[in-house]
Amino acid sequence: MTAILILLGLVAVGTTAVRVWPVDSRTYVIDAFDVRQPKSPNFYISTDEEGQFSLPAMDVALQIQAMVKEMPRTNMLFISDDKLSQTYVSRTLLMGYPDYISVSIRAVSPNSTTIKIFSRSRFGKSDLGVNQRRVHQWLRALREKLGA
């Protein structure tokens, strides 16, 4: 019985710790176009082909921001003044583990934009494909919102 109580106490402390662990935004606010592939497999970076939009960069940036506001357990960590660099934190439902999602937006021309999304887990070695699914979900939802 004591072992079970100790185990439950450790689980409670662990789940609380990952929710309140301090975040140095400088670590997670990055340009997704310049990211180097991490050593651990718990990340996904969108491809150049996935991030092509035939719209002005500001339209895409504002739609990303609006889209993410509707997502559960996902909050803005950083947005640049020009809105072309955005970083969000999304937490898992049960344990509250944070994943960080950086979105970088570049105008190719007045009506052509490329975005890059870099989603990664803060803790652990494996994400069980969560980051790849998230990036694809975001891109799909963004295309639906933009009618692209």
Backbone as ProteinMPNN parsed JSONL, in Angstrom:
{"seq_chain_A": "MTAILILLGLVAVGTTAVRVWPVDSRTYVIDAFDVRQPKSPNFYISTDEEGQFSLPAMDVALQIQAMVKEMPRTNMLFISDDKLSQTYVSRTLLMGYPDYISVSIRAVSPNSTTIKIFSRSRFGKSDLGVNQRRVHQWLRALREKLGA", "coords_chain_A": {"N_chain_A": [[0.827, -1.192, 0.0], [1.931, 1.242, 0.81], [3.895, 1.541, -1.143], [2.329, 1.964, -3.407], [1.126, 4.407, -2.773], [3.405, 6.018, -2.683], [4.222, 5.822, -5.363], [1.988, 6.989, -6.654], [2.24, 9.563, -5.595], [4.69, 10.342, -6.745], [3.974, 10.36, -9.452], [2.075, 12.422, -9.397], [3.69, 14.602, -8.639], [5.435, 14.632, -10.821], [3.7, 15.166, -13.03], [2.815, 17.668, -12.314], [5.209, 19.092, -12.306], [6.031, 19.149, -15.067], [4.123, 20.825, -16.063], [4.536, 23.29, -14.836], [7.188, 23.859, -15.148], [9.773, 26.111, -15.789], [9.958, 28.127, -18.772], [12.281, 29.084, -21.069], [11.926, 31.252, -23.443], [13.716, 31.921, -25.437], [14.967, 29.594, -26.12], [13.12, 28.18, -27.588], [11.983, 29.817, -29.501], [12.503, 30.102, -32.692], [13.808, 30.361, -36.062], [12.154, 28.553, -38.299], [12.982, 27.923, -40.848], [15.694, 27.804, -40.699], [16.394, 25.751, -39.024], [18.298, 23.122, -37.582], [18.383, 19.624, -37.951], [17.266, 17.92, -35.147], [18.914, 15.69, -32.749], [17.367, 13.774, -31.465], [14.468, 11.739, -32.216], [12.001, 12.995, -31.873], [10.426, 14.991, -33.335], [9.159, 17.064, -36.036], [9.603, 18.524, -39.201], [8.12, 20.565, -41.539], [8.004, 20.088, -45.096], [9.397, 21.927, -47.889], [7.645, 21.844, -50.058], [5.18, 21.311, -48.846], [4.537, 23.702, -47.656], [3.639, 25.767, -49.399], [1.84, 28.573, -50.491], [-0.542, 30.444, -52.327], [-0.929, 33.215, -51.653], [-0.796, 36.454, -50.003], [1.82, 36.979, -47.592], [1.083, 38.142, -45.091], [-1.671, 37.605, -44.926], [-1.639, 34.816, -44.683], [-0.196, 34.573, -42.275], [-1.907, 35.823, -40.402], [-4.112, 34.124, -40.538], [-3.039, 31.74, -39.586], [-2.561, 32.43, -36.93], [-5.228, 32.922, -36.067], [-6.334, 30.381, -36.488], [-4.9, 28.747, -34.698], [-5.748, 29.731, -32.261], [-8.161, 28.468, -31.901], [-7.526, 25.899, -31.237], [-7.365, 23.201, -28.94], [-5.664, 23.276, -25.772], [-3.449, 24.683, -26.694], [-1.271, 27.367, -26.855], [-0.087, 30.702, -27.491], [3.332, 31.362, -27.47], [5.166, 33.132, -28.456], [5.141, 35.89, -30.716], [6.288, 37.633, -33.481], [6.725, 41.177, -34.147], [6.045, 41.699, -36.798], [4.474, 39.545, -37.305], [5.374, 37.337, -38.702], [6.887, 35.39, -37.594], [6.155, 32.9, -35.425], [5.569, 31.215, -32.377], [4.332, 28.47, -30.619], [2.977, 26.691, -27.786], [1.903, 23.478, -27.143], [0.024, 21.291, -25.203], [-0.051, 17.919, -23.968], [-2.981, 15.94, -23.426], [-3.437, 14.27, -21.061], [-1.035, 14.183, -19.407], [0.097, 16.67, -19.713], [2.447, 17.284, -21.044], [4.708, 19.447, -22.718], [4.786, 20.469, -26.121], [6.556, 22.187, -28.603], [5.905, 24.492, -31.159], [7.116, 26.016, -33.892], [6.497, 28.48, -36.267], [7.411, 29.741, -39.29], [7.2, 32.331, -41.646], [7.456, 33.303, -44.959], [7.494, 35.726, -47.491], [7.381, 35.06, -50.871], [6.733, 36.333, -53.151], [4.552, 39.141, -53.869], [2.057, 37.79, -53.847], [2.582, 35.19, -53.09], [3.564, 32.766, -50.807], [5.689, 31.088, -48.52], [5.674, 28.751, -45.931], [7.161, 27.361, -43.004], [6.988, 24.786, -40.71], [7.973, 23.765, -37.563], [7.767, 21.314, -35.336], [8.175, 20.075, -32.109], [8.917, 17.873, -29.349], [9.36, 18.581, -25.906], [10.189, 16.936, -23.832], [11.421, 13.575, -23.519], [12.175, 10.846, -25.821], [10.784, 9.751, -27.925], [7.994, 10.59, -29.929], [5.887, 9.239, -30.869], [4.895, 9.831, -33.382], [3.367, 12.095, -33.108], [4.132, 14.803, -33.557], [4.518, 14.959, -36.348], [1.912, 14.338, -37.231], [0.573, 16.535, -36.119], [1.706, 18.749, -37.523], [0.862, 18.153, -40.14], [-1.894, 18.23, -39.717], [-2.234, 20.945, -39.01], [-1.418, 22.187, -41.412], [-3.348, 21.189, -43.182], [-5.711, 22.217, -41.987], [-5.162, 24.943, -42.224], [-5.109, 25.265, -45.007], [-7.791, 24.712, -45.539], [-9.034, 26.877, -44.158], [-8.035, 29.006, -45.645], [-8.955, 28.435, -48.101], [-7.341, 27.244, -49.916]], "CA_chain_A": [[0.0, 0.0, 0.0], [2.836, 2.379, 0.883], [4.548, 1.663, -2.453], [1.343, 2.552, -4.319], [1.008, 5.825, -2.417], [4.64, 6.679, -3.122], [4.145, 5.881, -6.82], [0.993, 8.015, -6.996], [2.843, 10.852, -5.252], [5.692, 10.66, -7.771], [3.24, 10.708, -10.671], [1.482, 13.75, -9.18], [4.772, 15.585, -8.682], [5.932, 14.675, -12.202], [2.758, 15.854, -13.912], [2.81, 19.084, -11.934], [6.496, 19.68, -12.703], [6.083, 19.462, -16.499], [3.189, 21.918, -16.338], [5.011, 24.564, -14.287], [8.614, 23.989, -15.419], [9.973, 27.395, -16.476], [10.282, 28.084, -20.196], [13.088, 30.172, -21.6], [11.414, 31.33, -24.807], [14.836, 32.006, -26.386], [15.297, 28.232, -26.523], [12.096, 27.618, -28.46], [11.632, 30.765, -30.551], [13.542, 29.942, -33.714], [13.394, 30.446, -37.453], [11.982, 27.168, -38.744], [13.715, 27.729, -42.1], [17.115, 27.627, -40.397], [16.57, 24.747, -37.983], [19.083, 21.922, -37.85], [17.67, 18.436, -37.501], [17.677, 17.479, -33.802], [19.437, 14.33, -32.627], [16.299, 12.862, -31.053], [13.454, 11.611, -33.274], [10.698, 13.498, -31.425], [10.163, 16.269, -33.991], [8.836, 17.015, -37.468], [9.752, 19.786, -39.92], [7.401, 20.494, -42.813], [8.839, 20.211, -46.291], [9.149, 23.151, -48.657], [6.464, 21.628, -50.897], [3.978, 21.36, -48.012], [4.281, 25.042, -47.147], [3.441, 26.749, -50.469], [0.511, 29.195, -50.53], [-0.673, 31.514, -53.321], [-1.559, 34.325, -50.934], [0.189, 37.312, -49.327], [2.347, 36.448, -46.332], [0.322, 38.621, -43.938], [-2.933, 36.854, -44.888], [-1.32, 33.488, -44.153], [0.204, 34.743, -40.875], [-3.09, 36.114, -39.585], [-4.952, 32.925, -40.494], [-2.392, 30.78, -38.675], [-2.83, 32.911, -35.574], [-6.647, 32.684, -35.781], [-6.546, 28.939, -36.473], [-4.326, 28.166, -33.485], [-6.58, 30.152, -31.129], [-9.269, 27.517, -31.785], [-7.008, 24.569, -30.907], [-7.319, 22.931, -27.497], [-4.39, 23.119, -25.059], [-2.379, 25.303, -27.468], [-1.18, 28.793, -26.546], [1.015, 31.427, -28.1], [4.505, 31.637, -26.65], [5.831, 34.301, -29.034], [4.826, 36.325, -32.078], [7.09, 38.809, -33.821], [5.944, 42.37, -34.463], [5.508, 41.599, -38.164], [3.65, 38.34, -37.273], [5.909, 36.32, -39.608], [7.524, 34.377, -36.76], [5.212, 32.56, -34.36], [5.879, 29.983, -31.649], [3.233, 28.046, -29.763], [3.17, 25.513, -26.947], [0.718, 22.631, -27.097], [0.229, 20.307, -24.127], [-0.793, 16.669, -24.078], [-4.217, 15.949, -22.649], [-3.369, 13.663, -19.729], [0.138, 14.52, -18.595], [0.445, 18.076, -19.868], [3.78, 17.463, -21.611], [4.702, 20.507, -23.722], [5.41, 20.405, -27.437], [6.738, 23.548, -29.102], [5.672, 24.574, -32.593], [7.562, 27.28, -34.465], [6.014, 28.696, -37.627], [8.089, 30.857, -39.955], [6.445, 32.69, -42.844], [8.258, 34.149, -45.853], [6.894, 36.132, -48.765], [8.178, 34.744, -52.049], [6.341, 37.454, -54.003], [3.386, 39.751, -53.209], [0.951, 36.841, -53.704], [3.095, 33.835, -52.918], [4.145, 32.64, -49.463], [6.157, 29.782, -48.064], [5.78, 28.619, -44.48], [7.859, 26.185, -42.488], [6.53, 24.479, -39.355], [8.87, 22.881, -36.826], [7.085, 20.877, -34.118], [9.051, 19.167, -31.36], [8.607, 17.585, -27.956], [10.393, 19.051, -24.978], [10.656, 15.812, -23.024], [11.328, 12.242, -24.084], [12.916, 10.495, -27.04], [9.859, 9.398, -28.996], [6.715, 11.306, -29.868], [4.902, 8.328, -31.457], [4.355, 10.447, -34.588], [2.469, 13.196, -32.769], [4.545, 16.057, -34.182], [4.217, 14.89, -37.784], [0.457, 14.446, -37.392], [0.188, 17.907, -35.81], [2.086, 19.624, -38.636], [-0.043, 17.868, -41.261], [-3.211, 18.736, -39.327], [-2.185, 22.407, -39.113], [-1.378, 22.554, -42.832], [-4.674, 20.866, -43.735], [-6.665, 23.197, -41.45], [-4.837, 26.239, -42.805], [-5.588, 25.251, -46.402], [-9.26, 24.823, -45.494], [-9.362, 28.252, -43.763], [-7.652, 29.931, -46.715], [-9.548, 28.0, -49.36], [-6.219, 26.964, -50.825]], "C_chain_A": [[0.871, 1.256, 0.0], [3.509, 2.622, -0.471], [3.604, 2.318, -3.462], [1.183, 4.039, -4.046], [2.235, 6.621, -2.858], [4.618, 6.847, -4.643], [3.156, 6.952, -7.272], [1.521, 9.42, -6.694], [3.877, 11.287, -6.289], [5.032, 11.058, -9.086], [2.653, 12.109, -10.552], [2.547, 14.845, -9.263], [5.281, 15.741, -10.112], [4.998, 15.43, -13.133], [2.663, 17.336, -13.577], [4.081, 19.762, -12.429], [6.521, 20.045, -14.185], [5.138, 20.591, -16.87], [3.712, 23.284, -15.873], [6.496, 24.799, -14.518], [8.842, 25.273, -16.206], [10.402, 27.206, -17.928], [11.107, 29.314, -20.541], [12.734, 30.268, -23.078], [12.539, 31.429, -25.834], [15.241, 30.627, -26.896], [14.347, 27.723, -27.603], [11.647, 28.549, -29.576], [12.765, 30.757, -31.563], [12.947, 30.159, -35.093], [13.339, 29.011, -37.985], [12.691, 26.885, -40.064], [15.181, 27.4, -41.84], [17.398, 26.508, -39.402], [17.442, 23.59, -38.476], [18.332, 20.725, -37.274], [18.182, 18.004, -36.129], [18.183, 16.039, -33.804], [18.351, 13.332, -32.245], [15.213, 12.827, -32.128], [12.088, 12.213, -32.932], [10.383, 14.884, -31.989], [9.651, 16.008, -35.408], [8.985, 18.424, -38.025], [9.025, 19.637, -41.248], [8.385, 20.658, -43.972], [8.504, 21.518, -47.009], [7.869, 23.018, -49.492], [5.162, 21.749, -50.096], [3.581, 22.786, -47.654], [4.07, 26.12, -48.19], [2.002, 27.257, -50.48], [0.519, 30.339, -51.544], [-1.46, 32.674, -52.728], [-0.468, 35.204, -50.336], [0.582, 36.742, -47.958], [1.521, 36.888, -45.126], [-1.016, 37.896, -43.816], [-2.711, 35.476, -44.263], [-0.997, 33.591, -42.662], [-1.002, 34.96, -39.97], [-4.012, 34.899, -39.484], [-4.355, 31.846, -39.593], [-2.72, 31.164, -37.234], [-4.283, 32.637, -35.183], [-6.936, 31.193, -35.641], [-6.081, 28.326, -35.156], [-5.136, 28.557, -32.254], [-7.72, 29.167, -30.87], [-8.813, 26.129, -31.328], [-6.921, 24.366, -29.404], [-5.885, 22.797, -26.992], [-3.2, 23.716, -25.811], [-2.417, 26.808, -27.245], [0.029, 29.411, -27.231], [2.116, 31.649, -27.07], [5.174, 32.926, -27.132], [5.234, 34.601, -30.398], [5.62, 37.595, -32.342], [6.179, 39.983, -34.177], [5.319, 42.298, -35.856], [4.648, 40.344, -38.366], [4.176, 37.192, -38.149], [6.721, 35.246, -38.886], [6.615, 34.142, -35.561], [5.661, 31.262, -33.698], [4.767, 29.722, -30.651], [3.673, 26.886, -28.893], [1.839, 24.778, -26.892], [0.989, 21.535, -26.075], [-0.626, 19.065, -24.349], [-1.96, 16.676, -23.093], [-4.019, 15.434, -21.222], [-2.229, 14.185, -18.871], [0.555, 15.984, -18.702], [1.847, 18.313, -20.395], [3.734, 18.528, -22.702], [5.391, 20.09, -25.025], [5.481, 21.847, -27.928], [6.644, 23.543, -30.615], [6.084, 25.963, -33.064], [7.102, 27.345, -35.911], [6.734, 29.924, -38.167], [7.429, 31.067, -41.311], [7.301, 33.637, -43.674], [7.48, 34.459, -47.123], [7.873, 35.789, -49.879], [7.973, 35.846, -53.086], [5.113, 38.071, -53.326], [2.218, 38.78, -52.986], [1.404, 35.397, -53.617], [3.874, 33.772, -51.606], [4.587, 31.209, -49.217], [6.194, 29.811, -46.546], [6.542, 27.349, -44.152], [7.383, 26.014, -41.057], [7.475, 23.444, -38.751], [8.201, 22.564, -35.493], [7.976, 19.869, -33.412], [8.59, 19.042, -29.921], [9.731, 18.102, -27.076], [11.002, 17.886, -24.206], [10.542, 14.519, -23.819], [12.122, 12.079, -25.365], [11.988, 10.181, -28.205], [8.562, 10.167, -28.818], [5.577, 10.478, -30.464], [4.199, 8.952, -32.664], [3.458, 11.643, -34.361], [2.849, 14.477, -33.505], [4.28, 16.066, -35.684], [2.714, 15.028, -38.025], [-0.007, 15.879, -37.135], [0.496, 18.831, -36.99], [1.146, 19.394, -39.82], [-1.456, 18.362, -40.964], [-3.262, 20.255, -39.471], [-2.208, 22.841, -40.575], [-2.726, 22.308, -43.504], [-5.709, 21.905, -43.287], [-6.422, 24.583, -42.044], [-5.319, 26.322, -44.256], [-7.107, 25.369, -46.451], [-9.681, 26.251, -45.157], [-9.112, 29.241, -44.901], [-8.308, 29.581, -48.049], [-8.494, 27.679, -50.397], [-6.107, 25.481, -51.134]], "O_chain_A": [[0.589, 2.216, -0.717], [3.672, 3.766, -0.894], [4.034, 3.134, -4.278], [1.113, 4.841, -4.977], [2.121, 7.747, -3.342], [4.964, 7.914, -5.15], [3.456, 7.734, -8.174], [1.274, 10.355, -7.456], [3.933, 12.457, -6.665], [5.483, 11.988, -9.754], [2.723, 12.896, -11.497], [2.331, 15.886, -9.883], [5.531, 16.858, -10.563], [5.448, 16.244, -13.939], [2.454, 18.164, -14.463], [4.03, 20.89, -12.92], [6.98, 21.13, -14.54], [5.334, 21.249, -17.892], [3.367, 24.312, -16.454], [7.017, 25.842, -14.123], [8.161, 25.501, -17.205], [11.111, 26.258, -18.266], [10.673, 30.446, -20.328], [13.192, 29.454, -23.88], [12.342, 31.059, -26.991], [15.799, 30.508, -27.987], [14.742, 26.915, -28.443], [10.988, 28.102, -30.514], [13.834, 31.321, -31.333], [11.728, 30.141, -35.266], [14.367, 28.345, -38.103], [12.975, 25.728, -40.372], [15.836, 26.78, -42.679], [18.542, 26.339, -38.98], [17.335, 23.147, -39.62], [17.714, 20.828, -36.214], [19.374, 17.752, -35.956], [17.92, 15.273, -34.731], [18.404, 12.172, -32.653], [15.057, 13.794, -32.875], [11.114, 11.958, -33.641], [10.111, 15.825, -31.244], [9.703, 14.884, -35.908], [8.551, 19.396, -37.408], [9.281, 18.696, -41.999], [9.442, 21.277, -43.841], [7.463, 22.129, -46.766], [7.104, 23.974, -49.615], [4.157, 22.235, -50.615], [2.411, 23.052, -47.378], [4.301, 27.294, -47.9], [1.059, 26.466, -50.479], [1.477, 31.11, -51.609], [-2.514, 33.058, -53.235], [0.666, 34.754, -50.175], [-0.223, 36.113, -47.271], [1.281, 36.084, -44.224], [-1.45, 37.602, -42.703], [-3.492, 35.029, -43.423], [-1.476, 32.78, -41.87], [-1.105, 34.354, -38.903], [-4.627, 34.678, -38.441], [-5.086, 31.123, -38.916], [-3.108, 30.32, -36.427], [-4.54, 32.167, -34.075], [-7.703, 30.789, -34.766], [-6.773, 27.493, -34.569], [-5.203, 27.787, -31.296], [-8.191, 29.047, -29.738], [-9.652, 25.27, -31.06], [-6.462, 25.247, -28.676], [-5.011, 22.277, -27.686], [-2.062, 23.302, -25.592], [-3.455, 27.447, -27.419], [1.024, 28.742, -27.51], [1.856, 32.07, -25.943], [5.682, 33.711, -26.332], [4.867, 33.692, -31.143], [5.624, 38.519, -31.528], [5.0, 39.793, -34.472], [4.204, 42.775, -36.07], [4.15, 40.104, -39.466], [3.491, 36.183, -38.317], [7.19, 34.296, -39.514], [6.339, 35.055, -34.783], [6.083, 30.325, -34.375], [4.32, 30.62, -29.938], [4.628, 26.18, -29.219], [0.791, 25.37, -26.632], [2.058, 20.924, -26.081], [-1.752, 19.136, -24.841], [-1.915, 17.343, -22.059], [-4.402, 16.113, -20.269], [-2.445, 14.586, -17.727], [1.298, 16.477, -17.853], [2.396, 19.403, -20.229], [2.822, 18.521, -23.529], [6.439, 19.444, -25.015], [4.564, 22.633, -27.691], [7.235, 22.69, -31.278], [5.476, 26.963, -32.682], [7.287, 26.403, -36.682], [6.675, 31.005, -37.581], [7.137, 30.112, -42.031], [7.806, 34.641, -43.171], [6.889, 33.575, -47.745], [9.041, 36.176, -49.838], [8.898, 36.238, -53.796], [4.673, 37.561, -52.296], [1.466, 38.941, -52.025], [0.685, 34.487, -54.028], [4.73, 34.614, -51.334], [3.943, 30.254, -49.65], [6.68, 30.768, -45.944], [6.558, 26.392, -44.927], [7.371, 26.968, -40.28], [7.74, 22.397, -39.342], [8.082, 23.431, -34.627], [8.475, 18.927, -34.029], [7.975, 19.944, -29.352], [10.902, 18.065, -27.452], [12.208, 17.865, -23.961], [9.676, 14.383, -24.683], [12.665, 13.037, -25.914], [12.381, 10.333, -29.362], [8.092, 10.369, -27.699], [4.443, 10.948, -30.557], [3.041, 8.639, -32.937], [2.852, 12.157, -35.301], [1.974, 15.168, -34.026], [3.86, 17.086, -36.23], [2.294, 15.755, -38.925], [-0.877, 16.386, -37.843], [-0.362, 19.608, -37.407], [0.685, 20.355, -40.436], [-2.141, 18.857, -41.859], [-4.235, 20.792, -40.0], [-2.94, 23.763, -40.937], [-3.187, 23.125, -44.302], [-6.485, 22.409, -44.099], [-7.37, 25.312, -42.333], [-5.873, 27.338, -44.673], [-7.647, 26.057, -47.317], [-10.586, 26.79, -45.794], [-9.874, 30.188, -45.097], [-8.223, 30.346, -49.01], [-8.718, 27.821, -51.6], [-5.22, 25.071, -51.882]]}, "name": "protein", "num_of_chains": 1, "seq": "MTAILILLGLVAVGTTAVRVWPVDSRTYVIDAFDVRQPKSPNFYISTDEEGQFSLPAMDVALQIQAMVKEMPRTNMLFISDDKLSQTYVSRTLLMGYPDYISVSIRAVSPNSTTIKIFSRSRFGKSDLGVNQRRVHQWLRALREKLGA"}
